[in-house]
Coordinates of C-alpha atoms and ligand atoms in Angstrom, one line a residue:
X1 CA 19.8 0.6 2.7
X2 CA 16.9 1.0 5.3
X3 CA 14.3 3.4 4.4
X4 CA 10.6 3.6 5.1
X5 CA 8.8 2.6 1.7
X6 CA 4.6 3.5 1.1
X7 CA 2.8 0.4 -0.6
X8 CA -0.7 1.9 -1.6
X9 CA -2.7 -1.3 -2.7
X10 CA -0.2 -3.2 -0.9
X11 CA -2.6 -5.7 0.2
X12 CA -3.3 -7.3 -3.1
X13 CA -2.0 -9.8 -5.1
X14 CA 1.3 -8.4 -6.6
X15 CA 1.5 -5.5 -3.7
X16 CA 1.8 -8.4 -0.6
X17 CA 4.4 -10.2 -3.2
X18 CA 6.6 -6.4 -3.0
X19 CA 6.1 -6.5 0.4
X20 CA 7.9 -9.6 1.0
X21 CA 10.2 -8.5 -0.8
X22 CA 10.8 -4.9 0.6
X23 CA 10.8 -6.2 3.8
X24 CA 13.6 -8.9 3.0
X25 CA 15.5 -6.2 1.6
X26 CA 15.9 -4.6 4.7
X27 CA 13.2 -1.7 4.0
X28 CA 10.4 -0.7 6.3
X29 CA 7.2 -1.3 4.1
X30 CA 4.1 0.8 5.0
X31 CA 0.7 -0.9 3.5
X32 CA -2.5 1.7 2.3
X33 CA -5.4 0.0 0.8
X34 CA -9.2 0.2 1.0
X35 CA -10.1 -3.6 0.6
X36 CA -11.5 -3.4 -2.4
X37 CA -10.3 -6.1 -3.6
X38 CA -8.1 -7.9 -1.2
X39 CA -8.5 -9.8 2.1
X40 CA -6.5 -8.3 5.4
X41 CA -5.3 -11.6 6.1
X42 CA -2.7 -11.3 3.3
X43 CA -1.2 -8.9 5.1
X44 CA -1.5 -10.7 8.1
X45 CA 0.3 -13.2 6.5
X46 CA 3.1 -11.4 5.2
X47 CA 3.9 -10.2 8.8
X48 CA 4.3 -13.9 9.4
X49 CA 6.5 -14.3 6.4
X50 CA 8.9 -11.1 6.8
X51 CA 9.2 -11.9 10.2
X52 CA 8.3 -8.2 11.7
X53 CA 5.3 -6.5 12.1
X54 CA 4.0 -5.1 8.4
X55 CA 1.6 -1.7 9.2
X56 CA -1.4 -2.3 7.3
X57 CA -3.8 1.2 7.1
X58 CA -6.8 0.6 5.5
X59 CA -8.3 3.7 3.5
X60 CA -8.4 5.0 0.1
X61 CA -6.1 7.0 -2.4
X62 CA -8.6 9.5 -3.0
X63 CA -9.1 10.2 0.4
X64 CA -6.7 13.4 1.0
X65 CA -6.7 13.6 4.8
X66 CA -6.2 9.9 5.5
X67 CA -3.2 10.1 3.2
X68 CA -2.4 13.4 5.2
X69 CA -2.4 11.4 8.3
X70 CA -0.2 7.9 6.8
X71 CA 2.7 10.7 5.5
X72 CA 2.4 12.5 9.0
X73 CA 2.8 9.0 10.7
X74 CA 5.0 7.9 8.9
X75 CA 8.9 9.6 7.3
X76 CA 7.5 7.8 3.6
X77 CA 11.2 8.0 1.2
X78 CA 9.2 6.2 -1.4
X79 CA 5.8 5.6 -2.7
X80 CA 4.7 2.5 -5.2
X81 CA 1.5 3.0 -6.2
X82 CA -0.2 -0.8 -7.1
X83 CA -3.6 0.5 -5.8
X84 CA -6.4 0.4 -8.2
X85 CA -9.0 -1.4 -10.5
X86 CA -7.9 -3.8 -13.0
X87 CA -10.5 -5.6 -15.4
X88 CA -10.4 -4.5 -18.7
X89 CA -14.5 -5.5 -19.1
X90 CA -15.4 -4.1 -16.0
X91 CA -13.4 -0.7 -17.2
X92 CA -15.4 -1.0 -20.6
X93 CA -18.8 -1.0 -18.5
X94 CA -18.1 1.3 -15.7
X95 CA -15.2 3.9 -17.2
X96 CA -16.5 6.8 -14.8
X97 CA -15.6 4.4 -11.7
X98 CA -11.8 3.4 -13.7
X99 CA -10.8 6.7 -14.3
X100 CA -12.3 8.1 -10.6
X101 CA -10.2 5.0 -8.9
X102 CA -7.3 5.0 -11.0
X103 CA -6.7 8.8 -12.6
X104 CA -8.1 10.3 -9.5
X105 CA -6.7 7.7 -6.9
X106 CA -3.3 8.4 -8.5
X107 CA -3.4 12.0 -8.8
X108 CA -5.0 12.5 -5.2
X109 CA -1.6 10.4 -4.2
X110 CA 0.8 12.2 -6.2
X111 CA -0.7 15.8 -4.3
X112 CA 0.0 14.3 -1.2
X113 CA 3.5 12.9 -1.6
X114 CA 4.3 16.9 -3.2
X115 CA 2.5 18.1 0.0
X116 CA 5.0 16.2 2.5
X117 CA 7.7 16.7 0.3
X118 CA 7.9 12.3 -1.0
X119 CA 8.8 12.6 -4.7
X120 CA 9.8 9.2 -5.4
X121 CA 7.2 7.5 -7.2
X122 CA 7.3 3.7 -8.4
X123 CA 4.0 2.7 -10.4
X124 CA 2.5 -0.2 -11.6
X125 CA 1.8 0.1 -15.0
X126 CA 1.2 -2.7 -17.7
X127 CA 1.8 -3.8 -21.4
X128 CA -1.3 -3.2 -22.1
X129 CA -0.7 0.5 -22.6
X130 CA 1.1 -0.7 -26.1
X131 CA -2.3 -2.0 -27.5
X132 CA -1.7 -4.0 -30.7
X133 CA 1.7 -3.8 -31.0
X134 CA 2.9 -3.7 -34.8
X135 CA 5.9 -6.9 -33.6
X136 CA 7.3 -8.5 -31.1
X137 CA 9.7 -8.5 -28.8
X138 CA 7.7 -4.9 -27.7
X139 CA 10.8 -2.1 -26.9
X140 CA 10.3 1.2 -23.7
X141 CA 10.1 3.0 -27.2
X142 CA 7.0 1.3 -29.4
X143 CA 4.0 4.0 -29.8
X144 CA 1.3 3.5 -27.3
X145 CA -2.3 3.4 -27.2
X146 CA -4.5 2.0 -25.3
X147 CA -7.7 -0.1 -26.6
X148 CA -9.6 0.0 -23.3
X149 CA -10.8 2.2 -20.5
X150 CA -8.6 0.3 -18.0
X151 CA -5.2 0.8 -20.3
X152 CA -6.3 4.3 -20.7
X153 CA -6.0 4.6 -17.5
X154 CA -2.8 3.4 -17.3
X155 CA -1.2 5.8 -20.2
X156 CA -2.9 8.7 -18.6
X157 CA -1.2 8.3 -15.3
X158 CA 2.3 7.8 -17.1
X159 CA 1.0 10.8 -18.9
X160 CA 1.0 12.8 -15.6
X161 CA 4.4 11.3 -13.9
X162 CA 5.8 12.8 -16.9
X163 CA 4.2 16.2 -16.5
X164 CA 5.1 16.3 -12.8
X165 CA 8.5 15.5 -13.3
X166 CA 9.2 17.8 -15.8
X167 CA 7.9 20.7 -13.7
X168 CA 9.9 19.7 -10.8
X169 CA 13.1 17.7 -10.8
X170 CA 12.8 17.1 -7.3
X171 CA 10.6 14.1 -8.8
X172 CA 11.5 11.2 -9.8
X173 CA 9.5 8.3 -11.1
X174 CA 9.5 4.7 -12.5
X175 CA 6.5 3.2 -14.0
X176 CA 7.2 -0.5 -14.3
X177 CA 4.9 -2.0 -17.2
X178 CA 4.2 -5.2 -16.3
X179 CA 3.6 -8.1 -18.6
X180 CA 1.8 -11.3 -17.6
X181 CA 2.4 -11.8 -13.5
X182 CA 1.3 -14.9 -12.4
X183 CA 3.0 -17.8 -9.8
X184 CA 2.8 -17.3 -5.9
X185 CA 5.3 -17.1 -3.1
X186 CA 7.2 -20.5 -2.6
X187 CA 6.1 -20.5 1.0
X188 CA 2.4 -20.8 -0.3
X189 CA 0.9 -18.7 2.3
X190 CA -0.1 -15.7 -0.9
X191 CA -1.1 -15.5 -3.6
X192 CA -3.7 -14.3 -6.2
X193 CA -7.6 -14.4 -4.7
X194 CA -9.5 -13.9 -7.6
X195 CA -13.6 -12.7 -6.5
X196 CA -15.3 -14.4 -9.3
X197 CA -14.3 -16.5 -12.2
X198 CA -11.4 -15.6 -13.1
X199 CA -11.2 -13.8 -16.7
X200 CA -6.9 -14.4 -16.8
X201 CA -5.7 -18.0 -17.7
X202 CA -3.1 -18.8 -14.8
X203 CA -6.3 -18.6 -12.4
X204 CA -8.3 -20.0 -14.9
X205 CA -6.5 -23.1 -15.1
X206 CA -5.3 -23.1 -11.6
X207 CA -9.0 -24.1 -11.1
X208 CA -9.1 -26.2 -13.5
X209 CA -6.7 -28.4 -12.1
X210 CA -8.2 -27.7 -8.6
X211 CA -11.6 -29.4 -10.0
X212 CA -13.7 -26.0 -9.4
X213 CA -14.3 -25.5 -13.2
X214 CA -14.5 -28.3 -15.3
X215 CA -12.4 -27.5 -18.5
X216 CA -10.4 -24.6 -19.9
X217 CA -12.1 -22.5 -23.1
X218 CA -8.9 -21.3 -25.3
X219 CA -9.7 -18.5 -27.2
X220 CA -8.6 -19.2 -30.6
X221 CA -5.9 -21.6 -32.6
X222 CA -6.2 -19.3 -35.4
X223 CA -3.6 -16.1 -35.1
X224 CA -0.9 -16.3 -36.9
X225 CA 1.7 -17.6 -33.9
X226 CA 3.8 -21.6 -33.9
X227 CA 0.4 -23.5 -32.6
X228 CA -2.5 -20.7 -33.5
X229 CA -2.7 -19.8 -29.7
X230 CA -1.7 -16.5 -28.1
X231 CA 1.0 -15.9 -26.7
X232 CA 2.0 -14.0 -23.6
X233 CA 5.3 -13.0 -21.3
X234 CA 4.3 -14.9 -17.9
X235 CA 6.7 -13.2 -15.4
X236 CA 6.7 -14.9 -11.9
X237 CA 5.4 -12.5 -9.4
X238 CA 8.1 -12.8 -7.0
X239 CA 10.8 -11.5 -10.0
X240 CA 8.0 -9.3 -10.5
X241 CA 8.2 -7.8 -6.6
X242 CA 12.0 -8.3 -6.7
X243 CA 11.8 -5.0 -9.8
X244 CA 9.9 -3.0 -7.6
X245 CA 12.9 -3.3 -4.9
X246 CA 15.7 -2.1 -7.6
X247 CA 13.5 0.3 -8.7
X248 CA 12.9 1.4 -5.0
X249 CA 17.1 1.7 -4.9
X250 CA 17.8 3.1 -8.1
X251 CA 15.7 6.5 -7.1
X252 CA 17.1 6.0 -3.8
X253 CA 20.5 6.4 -5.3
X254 CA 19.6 8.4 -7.7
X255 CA 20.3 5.8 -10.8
X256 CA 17.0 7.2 -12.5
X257 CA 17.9 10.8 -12.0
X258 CA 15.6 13.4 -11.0
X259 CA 13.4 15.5 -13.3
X260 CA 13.0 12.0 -14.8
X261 CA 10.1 9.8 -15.8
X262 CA 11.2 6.5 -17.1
X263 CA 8.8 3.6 -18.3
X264 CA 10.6 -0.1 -18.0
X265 CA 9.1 -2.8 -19.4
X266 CA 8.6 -6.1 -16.7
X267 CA 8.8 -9.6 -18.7
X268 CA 10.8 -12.5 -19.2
X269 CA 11.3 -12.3 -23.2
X270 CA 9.6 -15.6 -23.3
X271 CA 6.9 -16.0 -25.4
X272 CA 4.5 -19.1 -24.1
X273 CA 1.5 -20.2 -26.2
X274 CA -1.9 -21.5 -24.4
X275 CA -0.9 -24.7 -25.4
X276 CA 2.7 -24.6 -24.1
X277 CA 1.4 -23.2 -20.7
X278 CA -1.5 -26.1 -20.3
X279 CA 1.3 -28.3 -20.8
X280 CA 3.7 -26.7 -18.7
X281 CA 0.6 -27.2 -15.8
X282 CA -0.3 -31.2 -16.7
X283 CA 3.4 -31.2 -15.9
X284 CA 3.2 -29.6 -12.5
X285 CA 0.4 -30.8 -11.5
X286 CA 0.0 -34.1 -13.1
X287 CA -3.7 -33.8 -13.9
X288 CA -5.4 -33.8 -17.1
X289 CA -6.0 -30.1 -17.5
X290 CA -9.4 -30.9 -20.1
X291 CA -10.0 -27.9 -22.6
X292 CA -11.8 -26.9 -25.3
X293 CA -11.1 -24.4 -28.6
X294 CA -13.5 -21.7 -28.5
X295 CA -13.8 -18.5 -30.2
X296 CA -11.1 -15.7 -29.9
X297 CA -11.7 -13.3 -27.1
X298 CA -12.9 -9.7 -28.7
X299 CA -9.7 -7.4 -28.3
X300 CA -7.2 -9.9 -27.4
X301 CA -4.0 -9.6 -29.6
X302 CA -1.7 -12.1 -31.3
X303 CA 1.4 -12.3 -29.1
X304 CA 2.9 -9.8 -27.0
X305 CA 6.1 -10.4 -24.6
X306 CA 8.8 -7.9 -24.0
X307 CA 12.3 -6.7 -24.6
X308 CA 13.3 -6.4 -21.4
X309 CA 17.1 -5.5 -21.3
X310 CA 16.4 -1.6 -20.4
X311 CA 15.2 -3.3 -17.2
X312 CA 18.7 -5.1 -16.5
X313 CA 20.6 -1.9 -17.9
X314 CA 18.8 0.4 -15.7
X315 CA 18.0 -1.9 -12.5
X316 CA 20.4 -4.4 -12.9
X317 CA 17.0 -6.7 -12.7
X318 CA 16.7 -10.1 -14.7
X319 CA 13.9 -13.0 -14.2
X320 CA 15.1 -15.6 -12.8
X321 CA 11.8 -18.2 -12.8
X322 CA 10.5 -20.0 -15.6
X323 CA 7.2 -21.1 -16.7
X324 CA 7.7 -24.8 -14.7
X325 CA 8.5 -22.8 -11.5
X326 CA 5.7 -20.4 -12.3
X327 CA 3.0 -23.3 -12.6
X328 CA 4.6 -24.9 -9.8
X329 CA 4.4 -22.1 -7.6
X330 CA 0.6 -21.2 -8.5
X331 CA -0.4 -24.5 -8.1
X332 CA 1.1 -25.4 -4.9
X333 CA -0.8 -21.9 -3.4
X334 CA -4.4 -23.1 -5.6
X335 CA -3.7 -26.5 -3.8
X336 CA -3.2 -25.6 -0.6
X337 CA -5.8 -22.9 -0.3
X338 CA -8.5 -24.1 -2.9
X339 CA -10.9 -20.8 -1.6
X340 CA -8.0 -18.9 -1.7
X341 CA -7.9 -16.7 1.4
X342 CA -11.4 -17.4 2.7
X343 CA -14.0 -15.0 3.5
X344 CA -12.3 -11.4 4.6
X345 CA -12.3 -11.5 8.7
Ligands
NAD1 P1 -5.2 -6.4 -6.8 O1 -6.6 -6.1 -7.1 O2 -4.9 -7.7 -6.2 O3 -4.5 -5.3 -6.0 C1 -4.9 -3.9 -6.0 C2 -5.1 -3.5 -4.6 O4 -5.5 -2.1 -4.6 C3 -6.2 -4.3 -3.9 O5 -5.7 -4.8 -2.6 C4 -7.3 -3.3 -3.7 O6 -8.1 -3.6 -2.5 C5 -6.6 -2.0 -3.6 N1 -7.4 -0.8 -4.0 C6 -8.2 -0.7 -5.1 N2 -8.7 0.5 -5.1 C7 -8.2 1.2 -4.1 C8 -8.3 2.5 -3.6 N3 -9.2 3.4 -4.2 N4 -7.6 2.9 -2.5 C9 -6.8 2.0 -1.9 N5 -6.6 0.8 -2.3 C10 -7.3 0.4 -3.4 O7 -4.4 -6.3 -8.2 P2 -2.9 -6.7 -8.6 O8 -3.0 -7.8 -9.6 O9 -2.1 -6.9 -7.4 O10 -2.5 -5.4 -9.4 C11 -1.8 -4.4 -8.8 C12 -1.5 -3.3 -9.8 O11 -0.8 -3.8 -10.9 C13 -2.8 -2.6 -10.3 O12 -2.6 -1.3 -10.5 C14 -2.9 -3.3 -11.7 O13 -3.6 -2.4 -12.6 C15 -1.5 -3.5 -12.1 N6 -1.3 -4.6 -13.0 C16 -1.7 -5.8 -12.8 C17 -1.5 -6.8 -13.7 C18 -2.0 -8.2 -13.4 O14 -2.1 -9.0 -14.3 N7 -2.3 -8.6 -12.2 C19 -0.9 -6.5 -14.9 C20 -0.5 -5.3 -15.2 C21 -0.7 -4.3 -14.2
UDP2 N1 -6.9 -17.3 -22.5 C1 -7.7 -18.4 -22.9 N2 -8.7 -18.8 -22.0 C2 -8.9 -18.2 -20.8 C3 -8.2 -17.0 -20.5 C4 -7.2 -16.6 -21.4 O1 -7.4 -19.0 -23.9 O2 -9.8 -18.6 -20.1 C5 -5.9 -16.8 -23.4 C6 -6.0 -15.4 -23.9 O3 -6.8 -15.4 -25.1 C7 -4.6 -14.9 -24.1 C8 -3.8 -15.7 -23.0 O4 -4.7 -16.8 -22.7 O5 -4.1 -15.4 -25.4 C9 -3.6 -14.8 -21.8 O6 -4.8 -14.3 -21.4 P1 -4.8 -13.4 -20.0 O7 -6.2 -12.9 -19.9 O8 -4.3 -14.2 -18.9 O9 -3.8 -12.2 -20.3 P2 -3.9 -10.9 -21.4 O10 -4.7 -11.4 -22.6 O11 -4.7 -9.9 -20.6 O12 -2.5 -10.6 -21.6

């Protein structure tokens, strides 16, 4: 199936990862993004990897015209919308900047797909919109809220796919709630950049074991989970990019039927501890991996992973990594680009 496919924030992290992925898939992938937070020479490396020439537009979601110029230039059959801000902190000092960027970025890019008549909307949401969640594995169907600005953000957006859907079944959307991405492509040539230190523990660790930070800080051995540490759903980002693909098919053919807004939840079911994943990278990498027990982080929560079978009901999607190929993966990227892309140019 060959169609034209619209990846706004395509030049980050997990949107270069979809890329790939489209592109393998036989679909013609069409990158928006601003630069914000991303380096054009992941893109200029994902040409090299999909083997064909990958458009890379640079300009922002809230910028109407410039979007009235990509759908002009472009016949767009699907939109997925990664582009926006993502630390929770940063959301909790600046919310006026997270909800322009993210409500407004999103909005502004839904009026512009109903302009040209592009209703099919993929968008990255995350598990964060379930808050605290009252037990684990966490189902499509547990009540949401939001404890941050950031998540808000998030739930509001779904908020509005379900809105516009429901007012027009020409739409159709998918918001994909991610759990914990982390790995890199196995060729090594992407991955995650983060600018500063890095406040998630994949990147945390991977420079750790790169010798740029000298020892891990876990935060807490006290919750009530098999070794007191929390515990996530890592979800490689490749199976991670390989969902946005089925997604990208199933509203092609019509699997998630129009009029509808469906959220699927992205995980592996796996729970992993701190502890298991520090081991999972001495194994990996063969270094020491030095840390340190600290205090819990303020609003973290005990464990969360996922349920994900509606996402192998509905997109016939599974993930297929686990957490050694994960670490693996990450690590061989950290090692071979220590400064990750360099400075933009
Ligand atoms: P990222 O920062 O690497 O990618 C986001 C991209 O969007 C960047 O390239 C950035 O330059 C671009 N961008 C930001 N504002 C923009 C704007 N106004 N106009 C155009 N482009 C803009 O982040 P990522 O980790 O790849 O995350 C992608 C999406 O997935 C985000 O929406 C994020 O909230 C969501 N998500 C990420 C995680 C995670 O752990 N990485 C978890 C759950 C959800
Ligand atoms: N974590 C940690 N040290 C760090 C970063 C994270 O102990 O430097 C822990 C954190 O408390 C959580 C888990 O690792 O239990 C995953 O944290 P991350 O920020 O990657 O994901 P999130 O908490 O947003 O799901």
């Amino acid at each position: 199936m060959t169609a034209t496919v619209l990846v706004a924030g395509g030049n980050g992290y997990i949107g270069s990862h979809v890329v790939v992925e489209l592109a393998a898939a036989g679909f013609y992938p069409v990158v928006i993004d601003n630069l914000a937070n991303s380096n054009p020479e992941a893109t200029r490396r994902v040409t090299g990897i999909a083997g064909r020439d990958v458009p890379l537009l640079v300009g922002d979601v809230r910028d109407g015209a410039f979007l009235d110029e990509v759908f002009r230039a472009y016949p767009i059959d699907v939109v997925i919308h990664l582009a926006g801000l993502k630390a929770v902190g940063e959301s909790v000092a600046k919310p006026l900047l997270y909800y322009d960027v993210n409500v407004g970025g999103a909005v502004g890019l839904f009026q512009a797909m109903d302009r040209h008549g592009a209703k099919r909307m993929v968008f990255s949401s995350s598990a964060t919109v379930y808050g605290d969640p009252v037990t684990v594995p966490i189902t499509e169907d547990f009540a949401t809220g939001a404890t941050n600005p950031y998540g808000r953000t998030k739930l509001m957006i779904e908020e509005v796919l379900s809105d516009l859907v429901a007012s027009d079944p020409a739409w159709q959307a998918i918001s994909l709630r991610y759990f914990n991405p982390v790995g890199a492509h196995d060729s090594a040539l992407i991955g995650e950049d983060p600018n500063d230190i890095p406040n998630n523990l994949f990147p945390f660790i991977a420079q750790v074991a790169v010798g740029r930070r000298e020892k891990l800080s876990v935060f807490g051995n006290d919750y009530a989970t098999p070794d007191g540490t929390g515990v996530r759903d890592y979800i490689h980002v490749v199976d991670l990019a390989r969902a946005h693909v089925r997604a990208t098919q199933a509203l092609l053919q019509g699997t998630i039927a129009g009029g509808a807004h469906m959220p699927i939840n992205l995980g592996t079911g796996n729970g992993v501890s701190v502890l298991e994943a520090v081991h999972a990278w001495r194994r990996a990498t063969n270094r020491p991996i030095p840390y340190e027990v600290v205090a819990r982080r303020p609003g973290d929560v005990a464990a969360c992973y996922a349920n994900s079978e509606l996402a192998e009901k509905l997109l016939d999607w599974r993930a297929d990594f686990d957490l050694d190929a994960m670490c693996r993966d990450h690590w061989r990227w950290q090692s071979r680009n220590p400064q990750g892309y360099g400075e933009p140019g």
